C-alpha cells in the first residue's frame, strides 16, 4: 500500500470518528511490506472499550493503531513499521512513537496549535532522542485539513 493509499484509508477512519462526534483523526500502521497491521481513530468517548461507555482521554488514533499493530505482531517494537495519520501527531502521540520505535511517521495536515513533529515541537528529531523516526508531512494535506475544518465548522 502506498502512502497515498494508506492516507485514503486513514481518512475513512477519520470520517468514522466524526460520525461518532469525535475529532476526525484516523491512523494506521503498515508493516515492512506495506500491509495494514493496525488501525485506529479518535475514540475518547470510549468506543474502543468493550462496554462502549468508559471515556478514555488518551484514546488518540495513533495510540490505538500502534497498540493494535503491536498486538498483531506480538512485540512492542514497531521499528520496521510506518505510522500513517491524518493529522500531525500531538506531543503524547509523538512520545508514543518513541516508545514503539516506529520507523517512519507519515502525516497529512500540519497542526499549528499542537503539532509535535515539526510545527510547535519536533519530538522525533529532538537531539536528546537516540531513536529518530523518519518523518514525512503533508501527504494529502488538503483533504486531511478539510475533514477537520468541516467538523469544527459544523459544531459552531
Ligand atoms: Zn495525539
Short mmCIF file of N, CA, C and O in Angstrom, two decimals, residues 1-110:
data_model
loop_
_atom_site.label_atom_id
_atom_site.label_comp_id
_atom_site.label_asym_id
_atom_site.label_seq_id
_atom_site.Cartn_x
_atom_site.Cartn_y
_atom_site.Cartn_z
N UNK A 1 0.85 -1.20 0.00
CA UNK A 1 0.00 0.00 0.00
C UNK A 1 0.89 1.25 0.00
O UNK A 1 1.81 1.35 0.81
N UNK A 2 0.65 2.17 -0.91
CA UNK A 2 1.44 3.39 -0.95
C UNK A 2 1.00 4.33 0.17
O UNK A 2 -0.06 4.16 0.77
N UNK A 3 1.82 5.34 0.44
CA UNK A 3 1.44 6.34 1.44
C UNK A 3 0.11 6.99 1.09
O UNK A 3 -0.71 7.27 1.95
N UNK A 4 -0.08 7.22 -0.20
CA UNK A 4 -1.30 7.87 -0.66
C UNK A 4 -2.52 6.99 -0.40
O UNK A 4 -3.55 7.45 0.08
N UNK A 5 -2.38 5.70 -0.71
CA UNK A 5 -3.49 4.76 -0.46
C UNK A 5 -3.75 4.61 1.03
O UNK A 5 -4.90 4.53 1.47
N UNK A 6 -2.67 4.57 1.80
CA UNK A 6 -2.83 4.44 3.25
C UNK A 6 -3.55 5.66 3.80
O UNK A 6 -4.40 5.53 4.70
N UNK A 7 -3.22 6.84 3.29
CA UNK A 7 -3.89 8.05 3.79
C UNK A 7 -5.36 8.04 3.42
O UNK A 7 -6.20 8.54 4.18
N UNK A 8 -5.69 7.47 2.27
CA UNK A 8 -7.10 7.34 1.89
C UNK A 8 -7.86 6.53 2.94
O UNK A 8 -8.96 6.89 3.36
N UNK A 9 -7.26 5.45 3.38
CA UNK A 9 -7.88 4.61 4.41
C UNK A 9 -7.95 5.36 5.74
O UNK A 9 -8.95 5.29 6.46
N UNK A 10 -6.89 6.09 6.07
CA UNK A 10 -6.88 6.86 7.32
C UNK A 10 -7.98 7.92 7.31
O UNK A 10 -8.62 8.19 8.33
N UNK A 11 -8.23 8.50 6.14
CA UNK A 11 -9.31 9.49 6.03
C UNK A 11 -10.67 8.84 6.27
O UNK A 11 -11.57 9.45 6.86
N UNK A 12 -10.83 7.61 5.80
CA UNK A 12 -12.10 6.90 6.05
C UNK A 12 -12.29 6.64 7.54
O UNK A 12 -13.39 6.77 8.07
N UNK A 13 -11.19 6.31 8.22
CA UNK A 13 -11.26 6.11 9.68
C UNK A 13 -11.60 7.42 10.38
O UNK A 13 -12.38 7.45 11.34
N UNK A 14 -11.04 8.52 9.89
CA UNK A 14 -11.34 9.83 10.46
C UNK A 14 -12.82 10.16 10.29
O UNK A 14 -13.46 10.70 11.21
N UNK A 15 -13.38 9.80 9.15
CA UNK A 15 -14.81 10.05 8.92
C UNK A 15 -15.66 9.24 9.90
O UNK A 15 -16.69 9.73 10.38
N UNK A 16 -15.23 8.03 10.21
CA UNK A 16 -15.93 7.22 11.22
C UNK A 16 -15.94 7.94 12.57
O UNK A 16 -16.94 7.93 13.29
N UNK A 17 -14.80 8.53 12.92
CA UNK A 17 -14.71 9.26 14.18
C UNK A 17 -15.68 10.42 14.19
O UNK A 17 -16.42 10.64 15.16
N UNK A 18 -15.71 11.18 13.10
CA UNK A 18 -16.61 12.34 13.02
C UNK A 18 -18.06 11.91 13.19
O UNK A 18 -18.85 12.59 13.85
N UNK A 19 -18.41 10.77 12.61
CA UNK A 19 -19.79 10.28 12.71
C UNK A 19 -20.16 9.98 14.15
O UNK A 19 -21.34 10.00 14.51
N UNK A 20 -19.18 9.73 14.99
CA UNK A 20 -19.39 9.47 16.41
C UNK A 20 -19.22 10.72 17.26
O UNK A 20 -19.19 10.63 18.48
N UNK A 21 -19.03 11.86 16.62
CA UNK A 21 -18.83 13.09 17.37
C UNK A 21 -17.42 13.27 17.89
O UNK A 21 -17.17 14.12 18.74
N UNK A 22 -16.50 12.46 17.38
CA UNK A 22 -15.10 12.56 17.80
C UNK A 22 -14.33 13.42 16.79
O UNK A 22 -14.66 13.43 15.60
N UNK A 23 -13.31 14.11 17.26
CA UNK A 23 -12.46 14.88 16.35
C UNK A 23 -11.93 13.92 15.28
O UNK A 23 -11.36 12.87 15.60
N UNK A 24 -12.16 14.24 14.00
CA UNK A 24 -11.83 13.28 12.93
C UNK A 24 -10.34 13.17 12.63
O UNK A 24 -9.80 13.88 11.79
N UNK A 25 -9.73 12.23 13.32
CA UNK A 25 -8.35 11.86 13.04
C UNK A 25 -8.32 10.34 12.91
O UNK A 25 -8.87 9.64 13.77
N UNK A 26 -7.69 9.86 11.84
CA UNK A 26 -7.58 8.42 11.62
C UNK A 26 -6.13 8.05 11.43
O UNK A 26 -5.32 8.85 10.96
N UNK A 27 -5.77 6.82 11.82
CA UNK A 27 -4.38 6.37 11.73
C UNK A 27 -4.33 4.89 11.41
O UNK A 27 -5.26 4.15 11.74
N UNK A 28 -3.24 4.48 10.80
CA UNK A 28 -2.99 3.06 10.63
C UNK A 28 -1.50 2.81 10.64
O UNK A 28 -0.69 3.73 10.51
N UNK A 29 -1.17 1.55 10.85
CA UNK A 29 0.24 1.13 10.87
C UNK A 29 0.43 0.12 9.74
O UNK A 29 -0.36 -0.81 9.59
N UNK A 30 1.48 0.36 8.96
CA UNK A 30 1.85 -0.56 7.89
C UNK A 30 3.09 -1.34 8.31
O UNK A 30 4.00 -0.77 8.92
N UNK A 31 3.13 -2.62 7.95
CA UNK A 31 4.35 -3.39 8.23
C UNK A 31 5.38 -3.15 7.13
O UNK A 31 5.17 -2.33 6.22
N UNK A 32 6.49 -3.85 7.21
CA UNK A 32 7.60 -3.60 6.28
C UNK A 32 7.20 -3.86 4.84
O UNK A 32 7.79 -3.31 3.90
N UNK A 33 6.19 -4.69 4.63
CA UNK A 33 5.71 -4.98 3.28
C UNK A 33 4.55 -4.10 2.84
O UNK A 33 3.97 -4.31 1.79
N UNK A 34 4.22 -3.11 3.70
CA UNK A 34 3.17 -2.18 3.33
C UNK A 34 1.76 -2.69 3.59
O UNK A 34 0.79 -2.15 3.06
N UNK A 35 1.67 -3.74 4.40
CA UNK A 35 0.33 -4.25 4.76
C UNK A 35 -0.17 -3.58 6.02
O UNK A 35 0.61 -3.30 6.94
N UNK A 36 -1.48 -3.36 6.11
CA UNK A 36 -2.07 -2.74 7.29
C UNK A 36 -2.10 -3.75 8.43
O UNK A 36 -2.65 -4.85 8.29
N UNK A 37 -1.48 -3.39 9.56
CA UNK A 37 -1.49 -4.31 10.72
C UNK A 37 -2.13 -3.67 11.95
O UNK A 37 -2.20 -4.30 13.00
N UNK A 38 -2.59 -2.43 11.82
CA UNK A 38 -3.29 -1.81 12.94
C UNK A 38 -4.02 -0.57 12.46
O UNK A 38 -3.52 0.14 11.58
N UNK A 39 -5.18 -0.34 13.01
CA UNK A 39 -5.95 0.84 12.66
C UNK A 39 -6.47 1.49 13.92
O UNK A 39 -6.67 0.83 14.94
N UNK A 40 -6.72 2.79 13.83
CA UNK A 40 -7.31 3.49 14.96
C UNK A 40 -7.89 4.81 14.52
O UNK A 40 -7.54 5.33 13.46
N UNK A 41 -8.80 5.30 15.30
CA UNK A 41 -9.32 6.66 15.09
C UNK A 41 -9.70 7.19 16.45
O UNK A 41 -9.87 6.43 17.41
N UNK A 42 -9.76 8.50 16.57
CA UNK A 42 -10.02 9.08 17.87
C UNK A 42 -11.27 8.47 18.49
O UNK A 42 -12.30 8.31 17.82
N UNK A 43 -11.18 8.13 19.76
CA UNK A 43 -12.29 7.46 20.43
C UNK A 43 -12.27 7.81 21.91
O UNK A 43 -12.34 6.94 22.77
N UNK A 44 -12.19 9.09 22.20
CA UNK A 44 -12.09 9.49 23.61
C UNK A 44 -13.37 9.21 24.39
O UNK A 44 -13.37 9.17 25.61
N UNK A 45 -14.47 9.03 23.66
CA UNK A 45 -15.72 8.68 24.33
C UNK A 45 -15.76 7.24 24.80
O UNK A 45 -16.69 6.84 25.49
N UNK A 46 -14.76 6.46 24.43
CA UNK A 46 -14.69 5.08 24.92
C UNK A 46 -15.19 4.04 23.95
O UNK A 46 -15.42 2.90 24.31
N UNK A 47 -15.34 4.41 22.66
CA UNK A 47 -15.90 3.48 21.69
C UNK A 47 -15.07 2.23 21.48
O UNK A 47 -15.57 1.23 20.98
N UNK A 48 -13.79 2.29 21.87
CA UNK A 48 -12.95 1.12 21.64
C UNK A 48 -13.02 0.13 22.80
O UNK A 48 -12.50 -0.97 22.72
N UNK A 49 -13.67 0.52 23.89
CA UNK A 49 -13.77 -0.39 25.02
C UNK A 49 -14.97 -1.31 24.84
O UNK A 49 -15.95 -0.96 24.20
N UNK A 50 -14.90 -2.46 25.45
CA UNK A 50 -15.95 -3.45 25.25
C UNK A 50 -17.32 -2.93 25.70
O UNK A 50 -18.32 -3.22 25.08
N UNK A 51 -17.32 -2.18 26.77
CA UNK A 51 -18.63 -1.72 27.26
C UNK A 51 -19.07 -0.42 26.59
O UNK A 51 -20.15 0.08 26.85
N UNK A 52 -18.22 0.12 25.71
CA UNK A 52 -18.55 1.32 24.94
C UNK A 52 -18.97 2.48 25.82
O UNK A 52 -19.70 3.35 25.40
N UNK A 53 -18.54 2.47 27.08
CA UNK A 53 -19.03 3.51 27.97
C UNK A 53 -17.93 4.13 28.82
O UNK A 53 -18.20 5.02 29.60
N UNK A 54 -16.71 3.68 28.66
CA UNK A 54 -15.65 4.16 29.53
C UNK A 54 -14.83 5.21 28.79
O UNK A 54 -14.10 4.88 27.86
N UNK A 55 -14.98 6.48 29.17
CA UNK A 55 -14.22 7.52 28.47
C UNK A 55 -12.72 7.28 28.59
O UNK A 55 -12.26 6.78 29.61
N UNK A 56 -11.99 7.62 27.56
CA UNK A 56 -10.54 7.43 27.55
C UNK A 56 -9.89 8.64 26.91
O UNK A 56 -9.80 8.72 25.69
N UNK A 57 -9.43 9.58 27.75
CA UNK A 57 -8.87 10.82 27.20
C UNK A 57 -7.61 10.58 26.38
O UNK A 57 -7.18 11.45 25.62
N UNK A 58 -6.99 9.42 26.52
CA UNK A 58 -5.75 9.14 25.79
C UNK A 58 -5.99 8.34 24.51
O UNK A 58 -5.02 7.95 23.85
N UNK A 59 -7.25 8.12 24.15
CA UNK A 59 -7.56 7.27 23.00
C UNK A 59 -7.44 8.05 21.70
O UNK A 59 -8.41 8.28 20.99
N UNK A 60 -6.22 8.47 21.41
CA UNK A 60 -5.94 9.12 20.13
C UNK A 60 -5.73 8.04 19.07
O UNK A 60 -5.27 6.92 19.37
N UNK A 61 -6.01 8.41 17.83
CA UNK A 61 -5.94 7.46 16.71
C UNK A 61 -4.59 6.74 16.65
O UNK A 61 -4.52 5.52 16.45
N UNK A 62 -3.51 7.49 16.82
CA UNK A 62 -2.16 6.91 16.68
C UNK A 62 -1.90 5.85 17.75
O UNK A 62 -1.31 4.81 17.47
N UNK A 63 -2.29 6.16 19.00
CA UNK A 63 -2.07 5.23 20.10
C UNK A 63 -2.82 3.94 19.84
O UNK A 63 -2.29 2.83 20.00
N UNK A 64 -4.07 4.06 19.43
CA UNK A 64 -4.89 2.87 19.19
C UNK A 64 -4.34 2.05 18.03
O UNK A 64 -4.30 0.81 18.09
N UNK A 65 -3.89 2.72 16.99
CA UNK A 65 -3.34 1.99 15.82
C UNK A 65 -2.05 1.27 16.20
O UNK A 65 -1.83 0.12 15.78
N UNK A 66 -1.19 1.91 16.98
CA UNK A 66 0.08 1.27 17.35
C UNK A 66 -0.15 0.14 18.34
O UNK A 66 0.54 -0.88 18.29
N UNK A 67 -1.13 0.29 19.24
CA UNK A 67 -1.46 -0.82 20.15
C UNK A 67 -1.93 -2.02 19.34
O UNK A 67 -1.54 -3.17 19.63
N UNK A 68 -2.78 -1.78 18.36
CA UNK A 68 -3.31 -2.89 17.55
C UNK A 68 -2.18 -3.56 16.78
O UNK A 68 -2.13 -4.79 16.67
N UNK A 69 -1.27 -2.75 16.25
CA UNK A 69 -0.16 -3.31 15.47
C UNK A 69 0.76 -4.14 16.36
O UNK A 69 1.20 -5.23 15.97
N UNK A 70 1.03 -3.66 17.57
CA UNK A 70 1.89 -4.41 18.50
C UNK A 70 1.25 -5.74 18.87
O UNK A 70 1.92 -6.78 18.93
N UNK A 71 -0.06 -5.71 19.09
CA UNK A 71 -0.78 -6.95 19.43
C UNK A 71 -0.70 -7.93 18.25
O UNK A 71 -0.49 -9.13 18.43
N UNK A 72 -0.84 -7.39 17.06
CA UNK A 72 -0.81 -8.24 15.87
C UNK A 72 0.57 -8.85 15.66
O UNK A 72 0.70 -10.03 15.32
N UNK A 73 1.62 -8.05 15.89
CA UNK A 73 2.99 -8.54 15.67
C UNK A 73 3.52 -9.35 16.85
O UNK A 73 4.49 -10.08 16.72
N UNK A 74 2.90 -9.16 18.01
CA UNK A 74 3.39 -9.85 19.20
C UNK A 74 4.64 -9.23 19.77
O UNK A 74 5.42 -9.88 20.47
N UNK A 75 4.86 -7.96 19.49
CA UNK A 75 6.01 -7.24 20.06
C UNK A 75 5.67 -5.76 20.12
O UNK A 75 4.90 -5.25 19.31
N UNK A 76 6.28 -5.09 21.11
CA UNK A 76 6.07 -3.64 21.20
C UNK A 76 6.88 -2.90 20.15
O UNK A 76 6.64 -1.73 19.87
N UNK A 77 7.87 -3.59 19.57
CA UNK A 77 8.84 -2.91 18.70
C UNK A 77 8.32 -2.80 17.27
O UNK A 77 8.20 -3.80 16.57
N UNK A 78 8.05 -1.57 16.85
CA UNK A 78 7.49 -1.34 15.51
C UNK A 78 8.52 -0.70 14.58
O UNK A 78 8.18 0.08 13.69
N UNK A 79 9.80 -1.03 14.80
CA UNK A 79 10.87 -0.37 14.06
C UNK A 79 10.76 -0.53 12.55
O UNK A 79 11.18 0.34 11.79
N UNK A 80 10.18 -1.64 12.10
CA UNK A 80 10.05 -1.87 10.66
C UNK A 80 8.75 -1.31 10.09
O UNK A 80 8.43 -1.55 8.93
N UNK A 81 8.02 -0.60 10.92
CA UNK A 81 6.66 -0.19 10.55
C UNK A 81 6.57 1.31 10.28
O UNK A 81 7.44 2.09 10.65
N UNK A 82 5.48 1.67 9.60
CA UNK A 82 5.17 3.07 9.30
C UNK A 82 3.84 3.44 9.92
O UNK A 82 2.85 2.73 9.73
N UNK A 83 3.82 4.54 10.66
CA UNK A 83 2.57 5.09 11.17
C UNK A 83 2.06 6.12 10.16
O UNK A 83 2.80 7.03 9.78
N UNK A 84 0.82 5.95 9.72
CA UNK A 84 0.20 6.90 8.79
C UNK A 84 -0.98 7.53 9.51
O UNK A 84 -1.86 6.81 10.01
N UNK A 85 -1.01 8.86 9.59
CA UNK A 85 -2.07 9.52 10.37
C UNK A 85 -2.48 10.81 9.66
O UNK A 85 -1.66 11.48 9.03
N UNK A 86 -3.75 11.16 9.77
CA UNK A 86 -4.27 12.29 9.00
C UNK A 86 -3.81 13.64 9.55
O UNK A 86 -3.83 14.63 8.83
N UNK A 87 -3.42 13.68 10.83
CA UNK A 87 -3.01 14.95 11.45
C UNK A 87 -1.64 14.77 12.11
O UNK A 87 -1.36 13.71 12.67
N UNK A 88 -0.86 15.80 12.05
CA UNK A 88 0.46 15.78 12.71
C UNK A 88 0.29 15.35 14.17
O UNK A 88 -0.54 15.89 14.89
N UNK A 89 1.05 14.35 14.61
CA UNK A 89 0.89 13.86 15.98
C UNK A 89 1.12 14.94 17.04
O UNK A 89 1.96 15.83 16.88
N UNK A 90 0.35 14.83 18.14
CA UNK A 90 0.49 15.71 19.29
C UNK A 90 1.70 15.24 20.13
O UNK A 90 2.28 14.19 19.83
N UNK A 91 2.05 15.98 21.18
CA UNK A 91 3.21 15.54 21.99
C UNK A 91 3.03 14.14 22.58
O UNK A 91 4.00 13.37 22.62
N UNK A 92 1.82 13.80 23.01
CA UNK A 92 1.62 12.46 23.57
C UNK A 92 1.88 11.39 22.52
O UNK A 92 2.57 10.39 22.79
N UNK A 93 1.34 11.60 21.33
CA UNK A 93 1.47 10.57 20.29
C UNK A 93 2.89 10.53 19.72
O UNK A 93 3.40 9.45 19.39
N UNK A 94 3.53 11.68 19.63
CA UNK A 94 4.93 11.68 19.19
C UNK A 94 5.77 10.93 20.22
O UNK A 94 6.68 10.17 19.86
N UNK A 95 5.45 11.11 21.50
CA UNK A 95 6.13 10.36 22.55
C UNK A 95 5.85 8.87 22.43
O UNK A 95 6.74 8.04 22.61
N UNK A 96 4.61 8.53 22.09
CA UNK A 96 4.25 7.12 21.91
C UNK A 96 5.05 6.51 20.75
O UNK A 96 5.46 5.35 20.80
N UNK A 97 5.31 7.31 19.73
CA UNK A 97 6.12 6.84 18.59
C UNK A 97 7.54 6.49 19.05
O UNK A 97 8.14 5.54 18.54
N UNK A 98 8.05 7.25 19.99
CA UNK A 98 9.39 6.93 20.51
C UNK A 98 9.35 5.63 21.31
O UNK A 98 10.28 4.82 21.23
N UNK A 99 8.26 5.42 22.04
CA UNK A 99 8.15 4.19 22.86
C UNK A 99 8.07 2.94 21.99
O UNK A 99 8.51 1.87 22.39
N UNK A 100 7.47 3.06 20.80
CA UNK A 100 7.33 1.89 19.93
C UNK A 100 8.50 1.76 18.96
O UNK A 100 8.57 0.76 18.24
N UNK A 101 9.37 2.77 18.92
CA UNK A 101 10.48 2.80 17.95
C UNK A 101 9.99 2.74 16.51
O UNK A 101 10.70 2.24 15.62
N UNK A 102 8.79 3.23 16.27
CA UNK A 102 8.24 3.15 14.90
C UNK A 102 9.22 3.79 13.92
O UNK A 102 9.85 4.81 14.21
N UNK A 103 9.39 3.16 12.78
CA UNK A 103 10.44 3.57 11.87
C UNK A 103 10.15 4.83 11.08
O UNK A 103 11.06 5.61 10.78
N UNK A 104 8.88 5.02 10.71
CA UNK A 104 8.51 6.17 9.91
C UNK A 104 7.17 6.73 10.37
O UNK A 104 6.28 5.97 10.75
N UNK A 105 7.05 8.04 10.29
CA UNK A 105 5.78 8.71 10.58
C UNK A 105 5.39 9.48 9.32
O UNK A 105 6.16 10.31 8.84
N UNK A 106 4.22 9.18 8.80
CA UNK A 106 3.69 9.87 7.63
C UNK A 106 2.39 10.54 8.07
O UNK A 106 1.50 9.87 8.58
N UNK A 107 2.31 11.86 7.93
CA UNK A 107 1.06 12.50 8.35
C UNK A 107 0.53 13.43 7.26
O UNK A 107 1.25 13.81 6.34
N UNK A 108 -0.75 13.81 7.42
CA UNK A 108 -1.42 14.63 6.42
C UNK A 108 -1.34 16.10 6.72
O UNK A 108 -0.47 16.82 6.23
N UNK A 109 -2.27 16.58 7.56
CA UNK A 109 -2.34 18.02 7.86
C UNK A 109 -1.34 18.39 8.95
O UNK A 109 -1.08 17.62 9.87
N UNK A 110 -0.80 19.58 8.82
CA UNK A 110 0.04 20.13 9.89
C UNK A 110 -0.87 20.69 10.97
O UNK A 110 -1.99 21.13 10.68
#
